[in-house]
mmCIF file of C-alpha atoms in Angstrom:
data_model
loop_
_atom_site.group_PDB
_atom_site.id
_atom_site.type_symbol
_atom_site.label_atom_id
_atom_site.label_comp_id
_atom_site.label_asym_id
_atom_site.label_seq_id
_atom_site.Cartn_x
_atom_site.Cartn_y
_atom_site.Cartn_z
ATOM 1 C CA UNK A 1 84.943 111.587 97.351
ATOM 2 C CA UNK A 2 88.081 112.514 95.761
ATOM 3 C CA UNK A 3 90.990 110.555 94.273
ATOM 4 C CA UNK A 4 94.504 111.235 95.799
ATOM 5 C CA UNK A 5 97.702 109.943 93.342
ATOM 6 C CA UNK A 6 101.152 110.388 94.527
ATOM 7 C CA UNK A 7 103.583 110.491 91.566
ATOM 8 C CA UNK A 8 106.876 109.361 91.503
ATOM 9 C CA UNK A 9 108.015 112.849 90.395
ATOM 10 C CA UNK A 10 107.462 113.407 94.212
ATOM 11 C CA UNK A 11 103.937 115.508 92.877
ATOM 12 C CA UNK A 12 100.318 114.728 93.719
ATOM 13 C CA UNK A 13 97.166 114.977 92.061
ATOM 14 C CA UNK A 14 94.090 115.550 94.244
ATOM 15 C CA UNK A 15 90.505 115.619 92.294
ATOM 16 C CA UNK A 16 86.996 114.819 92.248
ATOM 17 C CA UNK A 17 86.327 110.869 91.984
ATOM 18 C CA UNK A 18 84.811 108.213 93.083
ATOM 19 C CA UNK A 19 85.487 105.393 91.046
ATOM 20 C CA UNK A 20 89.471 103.557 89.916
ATOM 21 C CA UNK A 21 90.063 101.469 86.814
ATOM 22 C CA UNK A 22 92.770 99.683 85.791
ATOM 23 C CA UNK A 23 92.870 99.400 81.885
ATOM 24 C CA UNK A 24 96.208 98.112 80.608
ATOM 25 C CA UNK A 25 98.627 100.743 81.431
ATOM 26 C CA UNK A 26 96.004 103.169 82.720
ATOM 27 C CA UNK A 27 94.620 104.189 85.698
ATOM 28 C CA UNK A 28 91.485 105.642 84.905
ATOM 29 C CA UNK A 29 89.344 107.794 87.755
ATOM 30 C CA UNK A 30 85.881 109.032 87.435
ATOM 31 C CA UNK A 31 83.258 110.905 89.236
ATOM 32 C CA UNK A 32 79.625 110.400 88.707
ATOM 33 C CA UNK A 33 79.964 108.612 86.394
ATOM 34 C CA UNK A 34 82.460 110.989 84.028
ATOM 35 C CA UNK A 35 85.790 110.943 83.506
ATOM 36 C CA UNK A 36 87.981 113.159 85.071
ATOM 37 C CA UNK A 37 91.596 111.806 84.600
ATOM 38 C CA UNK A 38 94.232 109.210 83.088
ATOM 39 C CA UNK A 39 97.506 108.637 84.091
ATOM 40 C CA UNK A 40 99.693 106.646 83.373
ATOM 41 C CA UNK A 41 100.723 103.727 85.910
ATOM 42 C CA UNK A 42 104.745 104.556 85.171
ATOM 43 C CA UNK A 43 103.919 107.587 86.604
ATOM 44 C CA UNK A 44 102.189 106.646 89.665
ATOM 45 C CA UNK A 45 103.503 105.861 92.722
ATOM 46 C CA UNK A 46 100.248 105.227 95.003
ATOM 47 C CA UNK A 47 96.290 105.911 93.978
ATOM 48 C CA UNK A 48 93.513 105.684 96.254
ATOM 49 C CA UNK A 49 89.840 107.202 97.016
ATOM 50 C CA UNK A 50 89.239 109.191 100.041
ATOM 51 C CA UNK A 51 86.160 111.037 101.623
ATOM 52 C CA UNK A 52 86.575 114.681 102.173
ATOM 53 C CA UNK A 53 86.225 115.040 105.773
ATOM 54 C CA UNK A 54 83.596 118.104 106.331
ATOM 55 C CA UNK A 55 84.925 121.714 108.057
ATOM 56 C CA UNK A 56 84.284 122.292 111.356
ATOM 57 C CA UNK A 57 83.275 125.064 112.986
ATOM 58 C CA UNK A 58 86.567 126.508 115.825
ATOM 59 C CA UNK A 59 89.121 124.667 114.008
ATOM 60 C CA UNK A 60 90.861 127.522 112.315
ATOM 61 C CA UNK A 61 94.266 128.497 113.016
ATOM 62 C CA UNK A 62 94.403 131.223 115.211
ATOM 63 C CA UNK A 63 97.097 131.654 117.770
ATOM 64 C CA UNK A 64 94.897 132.690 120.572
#
């Protein structure tokens, strides 16, 4: 699972996590258990979890 945050600095942060608190002015994301980031809500425009969709095989991007 990862976490996806769009900023309001029109950047994004995409990184392992599977797990969202909210503690006061924090959102706080771990993975397994760990933590793996804090940000700041001023700074953050939308948060959410999403599953990593697996490769598949013949979806490169050739021009064929």
């Amino acid at each position: 699972m990862r976490a996806v945050l769009q900023l309001v600095n029109a950047g994004h942060v995409n990184i392992p996590g599977d797990e969202i608190e909210k503690d006061g002015e924090w959102f706080i994301v771990r993975a397994d258990g760990k933590l793996v980031g804090m940000f700041d809500e001023g700074e953050v425009k939308t948060i959410h979890l999403s599953d990593r969709k697996p490769k598949q095989e013949g979806t490169e991007h050739d021009n064929t």
